[in-house]
Coordinates of C-alpha atoms in Angstrom, one line a residue:
M1 CA 14.5 -4.4 22.8
E2 CA 12.8 -1.8 21.0
T3 CA 9.4 -2.0 20.8
R4 CA 7.5 -3.9 18.6
H5 CA 3.6 -3.3 16.5
F6 CA 1.4 -4.4 14.4
I7 CA -0.1 -1.3 12.5
S8 CA -0.3 -1.8 8.9
L9 CA 1.1 -5.0 6.9
L10 CA 4.3 -2.7 5.8
D11 CA 4.8 -3.1 9.0
L12 CA 6.2 -6.5 8.5
T13 CA 9.2 -8.0 6.0
S14 CA 7.8 -10.1 3.3
E15 CA 9.3 -13.1 5.0
Q16 CA 7.8 -12.6 8.6
L17 CA 4.1 -12.3 7.3
R18 CA 5.1 -15.3 5.7
T19 CA 6.0 -16.9 8.6
L20 CA 3.0 -16.1 10.4
I21 CA 0.9 -16.6 8.3
H22 CA 2.7 -20.6 7.9
R23 CA 2.4 -20.2 11.8
A24 CA -0.6 -20.4 11.4
I25 CA -1.6 -22.6 9.9
E26 CA 0.8 -24.4 11.6
L27 CA -1.0 -23.5 15.5
K28 CA -4.9 -24.6 13.2
N29 CA -3.4 -28.3 13.5
N30 CA -0.9 -28.3 15.5
R31 CA -3.4 -27.8 18.2
D32 CA -1.6 -28.3 22.0
P33 CA -3.3 -27.2 24.7
D34 CA 0.0 -27.7 27.3
Y35 CA 1.9 -24.9 25.2
Q36 CA 1.1 -22.6 26.4
P37 CA 3.9 -19.3 25.9
L38 CA 2.2 -15.6 26.7
K39 CA 0.9 -17.4 30.4
G40 CA 0.6 -15.0 32.7
Q41 CA 0.8 -12.5 30.1
V42 CA -1.8 -9.8 29.8
L43 CA -4.5 -8.3 26.8
A44 CA -6.1 -5.2 26.2
M45 CA -7.8 -4.4 23.9
I46 CA -9.7 -1.2 23.4
F47 CA -13.0 -1.6 21.5
E48 CA -14.5 1.6 20.3
K49 CA -16.3 0.2 16.9
S50 CA -17.8 -3.3 18.5
S51 CA -17.0 -6.5 16.6
T52 CA -18.1 -10.4 17.5
R53 CA -14.8 -11.8 15.4
T54 CA -12.4 -9.5 16.5
R55 CA -12.7 -10.1 20.3
I56 CA -13.0 -13.6 20.2
S57 CA -10.0 -14.6 18.6
F58 CA -8.1 -12.6 20.1
E59 CA -9.7 -12.9 23.5
A60 CA -10.2 -16.8 23.1
G61 CA -6.7 -16.4 21.8
M62 CA -5.0 -15.5 24.4
T63 CA -6.9 -18.1 27.2
H64 CA -5.0 -20.6 24.7
F65 CA -2.0 -19.7 25.1
G66 CA -2.7 -18.9 28.8
G67 CA -2.9 -15.8 29.0
S68 CA -5.6 -13.0 29.5
A69 CA -7.7 -10.8 28.1
I70 CA -9.7 -7.7 29.1
F71 CA -12.3 -5.7 27.1
L72 CA -13.1 -2.1 27.0
S73 CA -15.1 0.3 25.4
P74 CA -15.5 4.3 26.2
R75 CA -17.0 3.8 28.7
D76 CA -15.2 1.8 30.7
T77 CA -12.2 3.1 30.9
Q78 CA -11.4 7.4 30.6
L79 CA -10.8 8.0 26.7
G80 CA -14.6 8.0 27.1
R81 CA -14.4 11.6 29.3
G82 CA -11.3 12.7 27.4
E83 CA -8.6 11.4 28.9
P84 CA -5.8 12.4 26.4
L85 CA -5.2 9.0 24.4
E86 CA -1.0 9.7 25.2
D87 CA -1.7 9.1 29.2
S88 CA -4.2 6.2 28.4
A89 CA -1.0 4.5 26.1
R90 CA 1.2 5.3 29.2
V91 CA -0.9 4.0 32.0
I92 CA -2.6 1.4 30.4
S93 CA 1.2 -0.6 29.0
S94 CA 2.6 0.5 31.7
M95 CA -0.4 -2.8 33.4
V96 CA -0.2 -4.8 30.6
D97 CA 2.2 -7.1 28.2
C98 CA 0.0 -6.0 24.6
I99 CA -2.8 -3.3 23.3
M100 CA -5.1 -4.5 20.5
L101 CA -7.5 -1.3 19.2
R102 CA -10.3 -1.0 17.2
T103 CA -11.5 1.8 16.4
H104 CA -12.2 5.2 13.9
S105 CA -9.3 7.1 13.4
H106 CA -6.2 5.8 12.7
D107 CA -4.6 8.7 15.0
T108 CA -5.4 6.4 17.4
V109 CA -3.9 3.6 17.1
T110 CA -0.9 6.0 15.7
T111 CA -0.5 8.1 18.9
F112 CA -1.1 4.7 21.3
A113 CA 2.0 2.8 20.1
K114 CA 4.3 6.6 19.7
H115 CA 3.5 6.3 23.3
S116 CA 2.9 3.3 24.3
S117 CA 5.9 1.6 25.8
V118 CA 4.5 -2.5 25.0
P119 CA 3.6 -4.1 20.9
V120 CA -0.1 -2.0 20.4
I121 CA -2.2 -3.5 17.5
N122 CA -4.0 -2.7 15.1
G123 CA -7.5 -4.5 15.2
L124 CA -9.4 -2.5 12.6
T125 CA -9.2 1.3 11.7
D126 CA -10.8 4.0 9.6
L127 CA -7.7 3.2 7.1
L128 CA -6.8 -0.5 7.9
H129 CA -8.2 -3.8 8.2
P130 CA -4.8 -5.3 8.7
C131 CA -5.9 -8.9 11.6
Q132 CA -7.9 -9.0 8.5
L133 CA -5.3 -9.7 6.1
L134 CA -4.0 -12.2 7.9
A135 CA -6.4 -14.2 8.0
D136 CA -7.6 -13.9 4.3
M137 CA -3.7 -15.0 3.6
Q138 CA -3.9 -17.7 5.4
T139 CA -6.9 -19.3 4.3
Y140 CA -5.4 -18.2 1.2
F141 CA -2.4 -20.6 1.5
E142 CA -4.4 -23.2 3.2
L143 CA -6.5 -24.3 0.0
R144 CA -4.2 -22.6 -2.9
G145 CA 0.1 -22.3 -1.4
D146 CA 1.4 -19.6 -2.0
I147 CA -0.6 -16.2 -3.2
K148 CA 2.9 -15.6 -5.4
G149 CA 1.0 -14.1 -8.6
K150 CA -2.1 -14.8 -8.7
T151 CA -4.9 -12.7 -9.0
V152 CA -7.1 -11.3 -6.7
A153 CA -10.2 -8.9 -7.4
W154 CA -11.3 -6.8 -4.9
I155 CA -15.1 -5.7 -6.1
G156 CA -16.8 -2.8 -4.1
D157 CA -15.7 0.2 -1.6
G158 CA -12.3 1.4 -1.5
N159 CA -12.2 1.2 2.0
N160 CA -9.8 0.4 5.2
M161 CA -10.0 -3.0 3.4
C162 CA -8.9 -3.1 0.7
H163 CA -6.0 -0.4 1.1
S164 CA -4.5 -3.7 3.2
Y165 CA -5.9 -6.2 -0.3
I166 CA -3.3 -2.9 -1.4
N167 CA -0.5 -2.9 0.9
A168 CA -1.0 -7.5 0.9
A169 CA -0.5 -7.0 -3.2
R170 CA 3.4 -5.6 -1.8
M171 CA 4.2 -7.5 0.6
L172 CA 3.6 -10.5 -1.2
D173 CA 3.8 -10.7 -4.5
F174 CA 0.8 -11.0 -6.6
N175 CA -2.0 -8.5 -8.8
L176 CA -4.8 -6.8 -7.5
H177 CA -7.8 -6.1 -9.8
I178 CA -10.3 -3.9 -8.3
A179 CA -13.4 -2.2 -9.5
C180 CA -15.7 0.3 -7.4
P181 CA -17.3 3.6 -8.6
D182 CA -15.3 6.3 -9.3
D183 CA -16.2 7.4 -6.2
Y184 CA -15.3 6.0 -3.8
R185 CA -12.1 4.4 -4.8
P186 CA -8.4 3.8 -2.0
L187 CA -7.2 7.0 -1.0
D188 CA -3.9 8.3 -3.6
S189 CA -0.9 7.7 0.0
I190 CA -2.0 3.8 -0.6
I191 CA -2.7 3.0 -3.4
S192 CA 0.7 4.7 -5.4
N193 CA 2.8 2.4 -2.9
A194 CA 2.1 -1.0 -4.6
A195 CA 1.2 0.9 -8.1
D196 CA 2.8 -1.8 -10.2
K197 CA 0.4 -4.0 -8.9
I198 CA -2.2 -2.0 -8.9
R199 CA -5.3 -2.4 -12.2
F200 CA -8.8 -0.8 -12.3
F201 CA -12.2 -2.1 -13.3
N202 CA -15.0 -0.8 -14.1
S203 CA -17.1 -3.3 -13.9
P204 CA -17.2 -6.9 -11.7
E205 CA -17.1 -8.7 -14.3
Q206 CA -13.6 -7.5 -16.1
A207 CA -12.0 -7.7 -12.5
A208 CA -12.3 -11.3 -11.8
M209 CA -12.0 -12.6 -15.3
N210 CA -9.3 -14.6 -14.6
A211 CA -8.5 -14.1 -10.8
D212 CA -8.1 -17.1 -8.6
L213 CA -9.6 -15.4 -5.3
I214 CA -12.1 -12.5 -5.7
V215 CA -12.8 -10.4 -2.3
T216 CA -16.2 -7.9 -1.1
D217 CA -17.4 -6.4 1.8
V218 CA -20.6 -4.4 2.6
W219 CA -20.8 -1.3 0.7
A220 CA -21.6 1.0 3.7
S221 CA -19.5 0.0 6.9
M222 CA -19.7 0.7 10.7
G223 CA -20.5 4.0 11.2
Q224 CA -21.8 4.7 7.8
E225 CA -24.7 4.0 8.3
Q226 CA -25.8 7.5 7.1
E227 CA -25.5 6.6 3.9
Q228 CA -27.1 3.1 3.1
Q229 CA -29.9 5.3 0.3
K230 CA -26.6 6.2 -0.7
R231 CA -24.1 4.2 -1.7
E232 CA -26.7 1.5 -2.8
Q233 CA -27.5 3.5 -5.4
A234 CA -23.5 4.1 -5.6
F235 CA -22.5 0.3 -5.5
K236 CA -25.6 -1.1 -7.7
H237 CA -23.8 -2.5 -10.2
F238 CA -20.5 -4.0 -7.7
Q239 CA -22.0 -7.0 -6.4
V240 CA -20.4 -10.4 -6.8
T241 CA -22.2 -12.6 -8.3
E242 CA -22.1 -15.6 -9.7
K243 CA -21.3 -14.4 -13.0
T244 CA -19.2 -12.2 -10.6
L245 CA -17.3 -16.0 -10.7
Q246 CA -17.5 -17.4 -14.1
A247 CA -15.3 -15.0 -14.8
A248 CA -12.7 -16.2 -12.8
A249 CA -10.6 -18.5 -13.1
E250 CA -12.7 -22.8 -12.3
D251 CA -10.8 -23.4 -9.2
A252 CA -11.5 -19.4 -7.9
I253 CA -12.3 -19.0 -4.1
F254 CA -14.7 -16.0 -2.6
M255 CA -14.2 -14.0 0.3
H256 CA -15.8 -11.9 2.7
C257 CA -14.7 -10.5 5.8
L258 CA -18.5 -10.7 7.2
P259 CA -20.8 -10.1 8.2
A260 CA -21.9 -10.0 5.0
H261 CA -26.2 -7.9 3.2
R262 CA -27.2 -10.7 0.4
G263 CA -28.1 -9.3 -1.8
E264 CA -26.1 -6.4 -1.4
E265 CA -23.0 -6.3 -1.8
V266 CA -23.0 -10.2 -2.5
A267 CA -25.2 -13.3 -3.9
A268 CA -26.9 -15.2 -1.8
E269 CA -25.7 -17.8 -4.2
V270 CA -22.3 -17.2 -4.6
I271 CA -21.8 -16.8 -0.1
D272 CA -23.7 -20.0 0.5
G273 CA -21.9 -21.6 -2.6
P274 CA -19.2 -24.5 -3.0
Q275 CA -17.2 -22.0 -4.0
S276 CA -17.2 -19.3 -0.8
V277 CA -14.9 -20.1 1.5
V278 CA -15.9 -17.4 4.6
F279 CA -16.7 -19.2 7.6
Q280 CA -12.9 -21.2 6.9
E281 CA -12.1 -17.6 6.4
A282 CA -13.7 -16.1 10.1
E283 CA -12.4 -19.1 12.0
N284 CA -8.6 -18.3 10.3
R285 CA -9.3 -15.4 12.6
L286 CA -8.5 -17.3 16.2
H287 CA -5.2 -18.8 14.8
A288 CA -3.8 -16.0 12.7
Q289 CA -4.0 -13.4 16.0
K290 CA -2.2 -16.6 18.1
A291 CA 0.8 -15.8 15.4
L292 CA 0.5 -12.9 15.8
L293 CA 0.3 -12.6 19.6
E294 CA 2.7 -15.3 20.2
F295 CA 5.0 -13.3 17.6
L296 CA 4.9 -9.4 19.2
I297 CA 4.5 -10.9 22.5
K298 CA 7.1 -13.6 22.8
R299 CA 10.8 -12.8 22.5

């Protein structure tokens, strides 16, 4: 049987993505401590980037399912001393049942997957963050039903989260409005996958017009701290404010993958307001990850 990996949302079919979303909701609503489908299974978690939600959700998910997780940083392995990724992938995959990587270069994850004998999960790269999209879509489906035909407004950097929203728009058939500075647009190679689903706008309010979901992310992601001042200037007109929400549909909801910087990419009254679902979204990382682990390992 061919090893299945989760490097991008595009590794799934639209039907499989919807099935995962509904399974995550089911696991959340029907927690059965006796259901341990991954008993005796081991997940290796490799972190080149620090994390709160990714680590806790994967580790807790494996524990809930009767398995275990091993946390590995570059300091803990030969990866930090220059061992070829190909060798590390072969060795680590011979000892565990699944590997999750949260790293900088997308090539690190794709190389690991190419040489791994077990499923490899992209826990985040500079290019994509598909695990977060599973949680975001679970949250929307829980609160508003299927997202097909709806409108999502992405405000801010055309980063890994924006790229994954573009992929999600293609797979789940929703419209994506993007408001970002010209110098920070998403990659053309990602846009081309879903060009008929995307429109670009010059202001948050234009992008948010009648939108059902408003999403943003920090202006400077991890590893971009040296660009903070430059980005503050570039993005100062791309903040999600109450004015942005007023342009959206009356029942629109707001999401942010966290951590958030109140007063920068989002106003405090928005993220702490009644239309914000960021903490439900954060919790759903656990349930979405459990559905994903079950799908990849229990075959």
